PDB file of C-alpha atoms in Angstrom:
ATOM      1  CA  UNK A   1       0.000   0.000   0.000  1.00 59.00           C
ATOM      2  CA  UNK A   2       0.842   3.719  -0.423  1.00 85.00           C
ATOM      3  CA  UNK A   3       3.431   4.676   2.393  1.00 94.00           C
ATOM      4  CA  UNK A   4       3.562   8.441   3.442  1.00 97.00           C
ATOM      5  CA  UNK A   5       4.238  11.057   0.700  1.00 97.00           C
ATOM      6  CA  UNK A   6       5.901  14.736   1.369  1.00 98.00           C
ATOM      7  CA  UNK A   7       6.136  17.241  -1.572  1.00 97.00           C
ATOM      8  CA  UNK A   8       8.468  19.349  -2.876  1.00 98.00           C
ATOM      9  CA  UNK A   9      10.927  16.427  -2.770  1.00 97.00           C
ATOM     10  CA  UNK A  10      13.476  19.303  -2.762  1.00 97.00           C
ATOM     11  CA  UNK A  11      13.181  22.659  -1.920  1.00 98.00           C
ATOM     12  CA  UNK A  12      15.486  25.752  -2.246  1.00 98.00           C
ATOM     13  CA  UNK A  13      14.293  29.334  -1.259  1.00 98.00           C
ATOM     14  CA  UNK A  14      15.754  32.701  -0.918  1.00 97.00           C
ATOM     15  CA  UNK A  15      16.074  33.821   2.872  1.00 97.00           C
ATOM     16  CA  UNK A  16      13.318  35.944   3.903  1.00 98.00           C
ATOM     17  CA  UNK A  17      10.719  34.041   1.660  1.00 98.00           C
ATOM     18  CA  UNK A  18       7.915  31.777   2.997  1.00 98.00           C
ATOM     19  CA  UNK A  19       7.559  27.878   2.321  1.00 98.00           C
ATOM     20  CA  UNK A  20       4.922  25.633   2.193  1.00 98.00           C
ATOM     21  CA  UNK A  21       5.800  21.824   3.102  1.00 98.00           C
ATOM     22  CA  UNK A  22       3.314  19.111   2.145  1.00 98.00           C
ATOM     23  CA  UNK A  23       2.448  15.222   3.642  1.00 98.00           C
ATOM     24  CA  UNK A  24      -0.275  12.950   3.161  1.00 97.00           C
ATOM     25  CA  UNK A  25       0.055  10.234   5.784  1.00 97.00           C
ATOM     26  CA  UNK A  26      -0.858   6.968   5.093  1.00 96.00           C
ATOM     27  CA  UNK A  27      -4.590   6.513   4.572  1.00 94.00           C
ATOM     28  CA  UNK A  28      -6.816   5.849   7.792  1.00 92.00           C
ATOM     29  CA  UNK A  29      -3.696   6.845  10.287  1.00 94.00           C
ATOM     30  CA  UNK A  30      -4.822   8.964  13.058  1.00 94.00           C
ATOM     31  CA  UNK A  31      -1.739  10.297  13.806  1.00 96.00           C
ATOM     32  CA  UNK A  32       0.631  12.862  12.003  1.00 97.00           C
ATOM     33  CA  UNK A  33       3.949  14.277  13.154  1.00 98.00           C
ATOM     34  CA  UNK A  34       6.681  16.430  12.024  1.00 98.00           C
ATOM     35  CA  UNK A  35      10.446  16.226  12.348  1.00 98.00           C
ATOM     36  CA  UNK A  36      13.397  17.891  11.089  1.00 97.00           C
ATOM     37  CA  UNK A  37      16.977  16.722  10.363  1.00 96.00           C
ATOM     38  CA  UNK A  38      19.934  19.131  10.270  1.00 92.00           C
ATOM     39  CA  UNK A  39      23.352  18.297   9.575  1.00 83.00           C
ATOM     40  CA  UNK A  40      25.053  16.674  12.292  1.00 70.00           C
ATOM     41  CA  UNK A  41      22.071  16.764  14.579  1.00 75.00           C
ATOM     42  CA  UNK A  42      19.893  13.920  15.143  1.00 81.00           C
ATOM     43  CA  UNK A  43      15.816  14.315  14.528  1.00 93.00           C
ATOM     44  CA  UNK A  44      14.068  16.604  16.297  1.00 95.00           C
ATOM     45  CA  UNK A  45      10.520  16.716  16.634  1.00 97.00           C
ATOM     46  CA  UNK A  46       8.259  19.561  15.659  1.00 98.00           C
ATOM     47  CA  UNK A  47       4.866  19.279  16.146  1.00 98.00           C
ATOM     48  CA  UNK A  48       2.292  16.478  16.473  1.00 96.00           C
ATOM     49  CA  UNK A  49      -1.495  16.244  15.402  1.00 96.00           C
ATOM     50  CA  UNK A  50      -4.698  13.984  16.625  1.00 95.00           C
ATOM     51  CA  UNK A  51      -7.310  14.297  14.231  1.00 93.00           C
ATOM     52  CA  UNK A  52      -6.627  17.857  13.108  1.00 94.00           C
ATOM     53  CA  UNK A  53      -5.742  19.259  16.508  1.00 95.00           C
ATOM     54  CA  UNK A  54      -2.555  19.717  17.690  1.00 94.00           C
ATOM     55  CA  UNK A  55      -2.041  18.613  21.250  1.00 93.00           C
ATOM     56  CA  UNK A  56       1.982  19.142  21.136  1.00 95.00           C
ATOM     57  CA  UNK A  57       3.695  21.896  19.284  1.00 96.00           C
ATOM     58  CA  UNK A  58       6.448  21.933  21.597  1.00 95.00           C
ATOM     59  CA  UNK A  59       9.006  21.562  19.232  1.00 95.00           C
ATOM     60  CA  UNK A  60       8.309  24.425  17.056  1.00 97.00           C
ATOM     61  CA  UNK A  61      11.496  26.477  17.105  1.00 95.00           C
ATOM     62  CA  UNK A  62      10.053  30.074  16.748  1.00 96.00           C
ATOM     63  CA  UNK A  63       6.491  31.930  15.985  1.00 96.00           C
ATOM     64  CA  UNK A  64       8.249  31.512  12.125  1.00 98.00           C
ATOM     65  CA  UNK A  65       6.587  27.801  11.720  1.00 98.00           C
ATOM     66  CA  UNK A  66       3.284  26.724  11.780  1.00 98.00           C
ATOM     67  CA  UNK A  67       1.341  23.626  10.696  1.00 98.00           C
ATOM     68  CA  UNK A  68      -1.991  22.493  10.394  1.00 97.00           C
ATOM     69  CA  UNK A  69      -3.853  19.287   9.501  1.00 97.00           C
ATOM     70  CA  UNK A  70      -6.977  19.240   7.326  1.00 91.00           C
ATOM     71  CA  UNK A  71      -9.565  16.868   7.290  1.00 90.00           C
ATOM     72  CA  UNK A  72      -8.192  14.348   9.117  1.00 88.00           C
ATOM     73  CA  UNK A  73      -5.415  14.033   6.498  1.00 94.00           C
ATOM     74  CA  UNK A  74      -2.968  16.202   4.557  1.00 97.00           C
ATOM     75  CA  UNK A  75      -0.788  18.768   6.375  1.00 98.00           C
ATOM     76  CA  UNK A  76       1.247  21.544   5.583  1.00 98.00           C
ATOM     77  CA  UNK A  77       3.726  22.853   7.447  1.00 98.00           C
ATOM     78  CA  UNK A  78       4.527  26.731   7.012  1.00 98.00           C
ATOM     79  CA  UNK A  79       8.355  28.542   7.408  1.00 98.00           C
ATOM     80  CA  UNK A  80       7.813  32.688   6.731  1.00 98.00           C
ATOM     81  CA  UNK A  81      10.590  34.403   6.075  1.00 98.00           C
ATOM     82  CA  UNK A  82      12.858  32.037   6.313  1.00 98.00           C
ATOM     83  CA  UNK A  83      16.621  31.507   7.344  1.00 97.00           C
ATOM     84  CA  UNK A  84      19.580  30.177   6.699  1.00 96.00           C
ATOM     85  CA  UNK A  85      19.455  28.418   9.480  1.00 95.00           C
ATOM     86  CA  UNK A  86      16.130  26.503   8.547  1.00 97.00           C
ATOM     87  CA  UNK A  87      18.190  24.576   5.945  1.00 97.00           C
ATOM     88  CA  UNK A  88      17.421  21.237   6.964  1.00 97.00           C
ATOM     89  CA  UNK A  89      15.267  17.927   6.055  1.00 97.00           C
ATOM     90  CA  UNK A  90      12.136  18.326   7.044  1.00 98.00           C
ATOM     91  CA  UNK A  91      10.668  14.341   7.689  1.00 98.00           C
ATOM     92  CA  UNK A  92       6.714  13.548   8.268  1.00 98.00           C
ATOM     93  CA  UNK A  93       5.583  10.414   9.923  1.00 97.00           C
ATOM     94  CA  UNK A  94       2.058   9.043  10.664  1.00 96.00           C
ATOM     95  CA  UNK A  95       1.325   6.629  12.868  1.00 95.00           C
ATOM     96  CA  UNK A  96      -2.423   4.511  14.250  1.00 92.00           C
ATOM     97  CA  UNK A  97      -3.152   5.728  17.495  1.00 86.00           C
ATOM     98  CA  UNK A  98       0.234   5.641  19.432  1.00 83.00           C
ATOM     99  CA  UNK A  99       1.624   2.704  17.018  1.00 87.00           C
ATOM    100  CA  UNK A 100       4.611   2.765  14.958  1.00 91.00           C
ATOM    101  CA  UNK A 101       5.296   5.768  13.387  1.00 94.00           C
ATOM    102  CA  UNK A 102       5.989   5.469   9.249  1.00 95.00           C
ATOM    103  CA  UNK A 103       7.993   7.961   7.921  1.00 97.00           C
ATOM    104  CA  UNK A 104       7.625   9.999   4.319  1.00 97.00           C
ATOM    105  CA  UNK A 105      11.032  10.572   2.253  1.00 97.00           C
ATOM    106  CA  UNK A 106      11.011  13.810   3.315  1.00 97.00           C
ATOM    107  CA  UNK A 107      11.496  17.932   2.089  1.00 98.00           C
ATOM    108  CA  UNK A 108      15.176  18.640   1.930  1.00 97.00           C
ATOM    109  CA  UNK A 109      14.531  22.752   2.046  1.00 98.00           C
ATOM    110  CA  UNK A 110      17.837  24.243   1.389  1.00 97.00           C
ATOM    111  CA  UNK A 111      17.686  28.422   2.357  1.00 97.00           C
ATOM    112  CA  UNK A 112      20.451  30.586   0.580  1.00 96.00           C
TER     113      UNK A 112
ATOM    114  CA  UNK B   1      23.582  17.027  27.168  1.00 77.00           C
ATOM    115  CA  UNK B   2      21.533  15.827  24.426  1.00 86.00           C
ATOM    116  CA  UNK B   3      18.400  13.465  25.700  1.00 91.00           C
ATOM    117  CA  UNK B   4      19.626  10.213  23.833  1.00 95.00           C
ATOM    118  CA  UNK B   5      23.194   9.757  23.048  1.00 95.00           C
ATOM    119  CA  UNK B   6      25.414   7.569  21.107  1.00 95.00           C
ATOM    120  CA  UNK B   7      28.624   7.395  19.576  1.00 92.00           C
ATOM    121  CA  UNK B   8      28.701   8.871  16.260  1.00 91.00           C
ATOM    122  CA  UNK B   9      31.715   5.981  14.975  1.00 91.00           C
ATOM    123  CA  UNK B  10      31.763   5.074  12.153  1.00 95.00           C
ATOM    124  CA  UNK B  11      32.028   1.508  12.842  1.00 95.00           C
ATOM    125  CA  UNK B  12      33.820  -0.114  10.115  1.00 97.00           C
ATOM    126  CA  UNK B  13      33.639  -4.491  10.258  1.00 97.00           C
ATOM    127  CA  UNK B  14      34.157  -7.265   8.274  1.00 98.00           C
ATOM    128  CA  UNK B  15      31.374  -9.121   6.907  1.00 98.00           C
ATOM    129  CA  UNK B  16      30.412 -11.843   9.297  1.00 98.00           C
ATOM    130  CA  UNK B  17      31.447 -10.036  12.133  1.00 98.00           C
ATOM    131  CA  UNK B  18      29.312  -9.369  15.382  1.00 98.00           C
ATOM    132  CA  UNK B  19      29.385  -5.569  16.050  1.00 97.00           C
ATOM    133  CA  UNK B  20      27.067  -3.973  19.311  1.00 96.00           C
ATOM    134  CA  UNK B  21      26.198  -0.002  19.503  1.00 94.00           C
ATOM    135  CA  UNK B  22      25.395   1.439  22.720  1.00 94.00           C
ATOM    136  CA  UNK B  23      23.088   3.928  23.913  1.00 95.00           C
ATOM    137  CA  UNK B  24      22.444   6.297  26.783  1.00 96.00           C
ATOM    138  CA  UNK B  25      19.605   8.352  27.824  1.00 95.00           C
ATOM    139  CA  UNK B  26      18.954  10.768  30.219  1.00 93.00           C
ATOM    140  CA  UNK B  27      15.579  11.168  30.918  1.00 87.00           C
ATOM    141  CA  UNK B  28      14.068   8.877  33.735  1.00 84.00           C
ATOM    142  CA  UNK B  29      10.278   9.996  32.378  1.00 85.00           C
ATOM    143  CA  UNK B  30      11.118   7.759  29.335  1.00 86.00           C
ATOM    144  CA  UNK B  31       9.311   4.300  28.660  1.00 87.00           C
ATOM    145  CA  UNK B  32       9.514   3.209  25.282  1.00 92.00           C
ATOM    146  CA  UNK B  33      12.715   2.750  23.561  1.00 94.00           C
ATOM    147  CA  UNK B  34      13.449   1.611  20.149  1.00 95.00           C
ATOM    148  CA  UNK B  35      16.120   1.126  17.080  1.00 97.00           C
ATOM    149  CA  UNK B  36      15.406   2.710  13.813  1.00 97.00           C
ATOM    150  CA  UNK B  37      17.540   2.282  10.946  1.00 97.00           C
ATOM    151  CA  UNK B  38      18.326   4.927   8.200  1.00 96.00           C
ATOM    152  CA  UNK B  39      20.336   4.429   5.000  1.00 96.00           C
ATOM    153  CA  UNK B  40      22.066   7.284   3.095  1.00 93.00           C
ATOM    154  CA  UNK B  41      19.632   9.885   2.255  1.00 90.00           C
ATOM    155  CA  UNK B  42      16.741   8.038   3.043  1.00 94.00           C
ATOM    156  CA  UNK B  43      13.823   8.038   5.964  1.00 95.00           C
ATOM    157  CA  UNK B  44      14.128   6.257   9.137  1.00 96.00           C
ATOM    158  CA  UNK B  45      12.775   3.018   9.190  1.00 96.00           C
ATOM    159  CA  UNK B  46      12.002   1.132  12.440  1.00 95.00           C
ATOM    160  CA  UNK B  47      14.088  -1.955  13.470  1.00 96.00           C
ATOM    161  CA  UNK B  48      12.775  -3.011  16.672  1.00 95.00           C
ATOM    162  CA  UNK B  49      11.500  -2.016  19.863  1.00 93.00           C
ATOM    163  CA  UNK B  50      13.133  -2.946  22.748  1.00 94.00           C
ATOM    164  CA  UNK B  51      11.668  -4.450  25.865  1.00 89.00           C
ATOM    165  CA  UNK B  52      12.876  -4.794  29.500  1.00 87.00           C
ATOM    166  CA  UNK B  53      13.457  -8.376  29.523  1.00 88.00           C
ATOM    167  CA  UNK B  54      15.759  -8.306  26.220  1.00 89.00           C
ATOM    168  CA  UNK B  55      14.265  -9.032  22.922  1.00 94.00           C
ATOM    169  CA  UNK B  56      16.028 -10.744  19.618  1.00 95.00           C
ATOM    170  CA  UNK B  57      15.312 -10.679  15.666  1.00 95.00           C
ATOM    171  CA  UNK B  58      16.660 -13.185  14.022  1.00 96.00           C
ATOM    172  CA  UNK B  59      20.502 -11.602  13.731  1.00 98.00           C
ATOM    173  CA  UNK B  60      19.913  -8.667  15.941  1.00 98.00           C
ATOM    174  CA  UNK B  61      19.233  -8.279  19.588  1.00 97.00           C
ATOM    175  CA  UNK B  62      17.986  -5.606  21.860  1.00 97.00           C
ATOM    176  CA  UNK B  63      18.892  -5.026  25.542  1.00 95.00           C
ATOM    177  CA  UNK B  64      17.158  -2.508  27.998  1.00 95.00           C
ATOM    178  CA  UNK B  65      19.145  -1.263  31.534  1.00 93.00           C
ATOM    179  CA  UNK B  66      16.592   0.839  33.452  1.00 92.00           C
ATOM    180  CA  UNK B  67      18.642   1.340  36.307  1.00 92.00           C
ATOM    181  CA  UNK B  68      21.861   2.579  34.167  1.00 92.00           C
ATOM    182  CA  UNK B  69      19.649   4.237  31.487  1.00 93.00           C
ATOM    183  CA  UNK B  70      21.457   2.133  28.948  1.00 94.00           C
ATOM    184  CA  UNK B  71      20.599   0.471  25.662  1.00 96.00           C
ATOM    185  CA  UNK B  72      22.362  -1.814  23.515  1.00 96.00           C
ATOM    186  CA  UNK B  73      21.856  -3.097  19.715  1.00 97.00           C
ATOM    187  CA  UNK B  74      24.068  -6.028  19.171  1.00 97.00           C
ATOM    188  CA  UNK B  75      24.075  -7.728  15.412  1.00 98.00           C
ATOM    189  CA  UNK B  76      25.551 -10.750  14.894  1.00 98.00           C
ATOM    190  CA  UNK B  77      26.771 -12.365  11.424  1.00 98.00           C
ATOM    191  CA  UNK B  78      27.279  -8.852  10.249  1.00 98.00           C
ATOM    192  CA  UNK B  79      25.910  -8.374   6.123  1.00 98.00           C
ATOM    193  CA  UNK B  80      26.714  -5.789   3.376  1.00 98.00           C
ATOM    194  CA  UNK B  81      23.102  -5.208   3.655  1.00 97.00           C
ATOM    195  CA  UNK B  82      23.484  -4.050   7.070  1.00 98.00           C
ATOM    196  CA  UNK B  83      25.671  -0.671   6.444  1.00 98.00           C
ATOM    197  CA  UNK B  84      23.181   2.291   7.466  1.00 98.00           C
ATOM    198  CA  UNK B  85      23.117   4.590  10.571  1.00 96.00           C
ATOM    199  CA  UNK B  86      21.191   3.446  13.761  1.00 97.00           C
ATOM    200  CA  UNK B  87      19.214   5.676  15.591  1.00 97.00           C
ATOM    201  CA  UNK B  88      18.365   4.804  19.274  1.00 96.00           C
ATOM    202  CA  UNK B  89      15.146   6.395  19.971  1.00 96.00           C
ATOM    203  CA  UNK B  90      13.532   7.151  23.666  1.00 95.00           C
ATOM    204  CA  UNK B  91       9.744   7.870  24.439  1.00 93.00           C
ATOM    205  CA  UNK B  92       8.496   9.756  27.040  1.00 89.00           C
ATOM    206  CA  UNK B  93       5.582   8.307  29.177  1.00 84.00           C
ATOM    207  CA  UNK B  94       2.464  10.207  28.184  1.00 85.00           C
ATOM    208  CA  UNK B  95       4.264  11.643  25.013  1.00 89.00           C
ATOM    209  CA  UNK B  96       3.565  10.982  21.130  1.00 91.00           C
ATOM    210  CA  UNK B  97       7.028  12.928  20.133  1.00 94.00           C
ATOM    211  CA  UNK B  98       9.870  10.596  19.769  1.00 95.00           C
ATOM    212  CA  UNK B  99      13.224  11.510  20.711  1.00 95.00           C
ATOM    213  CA  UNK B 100      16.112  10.388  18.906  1.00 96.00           C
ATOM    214  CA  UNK B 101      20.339  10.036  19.439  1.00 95.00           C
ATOM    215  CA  UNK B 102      22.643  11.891  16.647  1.00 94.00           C
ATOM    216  CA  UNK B 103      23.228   8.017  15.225  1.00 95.00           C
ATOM    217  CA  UNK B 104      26.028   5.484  15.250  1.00 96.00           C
ATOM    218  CA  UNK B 105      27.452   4.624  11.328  1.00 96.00           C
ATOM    219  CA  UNK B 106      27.891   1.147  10.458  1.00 98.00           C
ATOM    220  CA  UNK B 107      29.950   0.136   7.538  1.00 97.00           C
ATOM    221  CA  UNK B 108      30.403  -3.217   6.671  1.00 98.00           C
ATOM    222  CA  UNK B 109      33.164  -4.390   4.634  1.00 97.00           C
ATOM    223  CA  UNK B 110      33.607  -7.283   1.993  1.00 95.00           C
TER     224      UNK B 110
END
């Protein structure tokens, strides 16, 4: 069956523009979370959705990124104006309940 | 300190050889532990979860200290196939985010 699916595969922006990141879990999975991979630095979670609430947005590093979950399904996660420092890959999983989480190939976003 | 930590390597063995990574973490408030696997450029992909009493799969086995906040990954009958990074991950008790170490490289030589 169809695994989880991020679009752009590959992104590269001009610092101070916005970005729009894209995932569709895999079908029928409650669950969505987002994670981002710098160089050298292990994952770090971002933010995680039930449903389309989300009950932990702890790991949102500044008012800069948002996210939000429509109808039970695809997200998007927002950067405005971004920074150098936002260079990263940005990896969505989705999980059943509190099962295993499946991650997507993930956005590498590359800021000049 | 960083949550979950492991040493980076890389570890470089011969095929057939019987290699263990190990783990630390530092948060007490964490339950669930597990060993994802990630190959060059590619998602993270989970291996196994690892369980109190020690758990094995087929060439690989999982070990779980509580008291010394240690975890181990020890494969056996090492492959070609088996070059990736590992990833030891820790889960907080009442907590969906996962929390993962920096990785330990495995390269495994013909």
């Amino acid at each position: 069956g169809a695994g989880v699916s991020q679009s752009p595969s590959n992104k590269v922006t001009e610092k101070g523009k916005d970005v729009e990141l894209r995932c569709d879990p895999i079908s029928g999975h409650t669950a969505l979370y987002w994670y981002r991979q710098s160089l050298g630095q292990g994952l770090e979670f971002l933010i995680y959705f039930q449903g389309n609430s989300a009950p932990d947005k702890s790991g949102l590093p500044s008012d800069r990124f948002s996210a939000e979950r429509t109808g039970g399904s695809v997200s998007t996660l927002t950067i405005q104006r971004t920074q150098q420092e936002d260079s990263a890959v940005y990896l969505c999983a989705s999980s059943l309940e509190d099962r295993e989480q499946f991650f997507g190939p993930g956005t590498r976003l590359t800021v000049l | 300190r960083k949550e979950v930590e492991q040493d980076p390597g890389p570890f470089n063995v011969p095929e057939g050889a019987t290699v263990a990574f190990n783990c630390t973490y530092s948060n007490s408030a964490s339950q669930s532990f597990f060993w994802y696997r990630q190959d060059c450029r590619k998602e993270p992909k989970l291996l196994m979860s690892v369980y109190s009493s020690g758990n094995e799969d087929g060439r690989f086995t999982a070990q779980l200290n509580r008291a010394s906040q240690y975890i181990s990954l020890l494969i056996r009958d090492s492959k070609l196939s088996d070059s990736a990074t590992y990833l030891c991950v820790a889960n907080r008790s009442g907590r969906r985010a996962l929390t993962f170490g920096s990785g330990t490289r495995l390269q495994v030589q013909p």
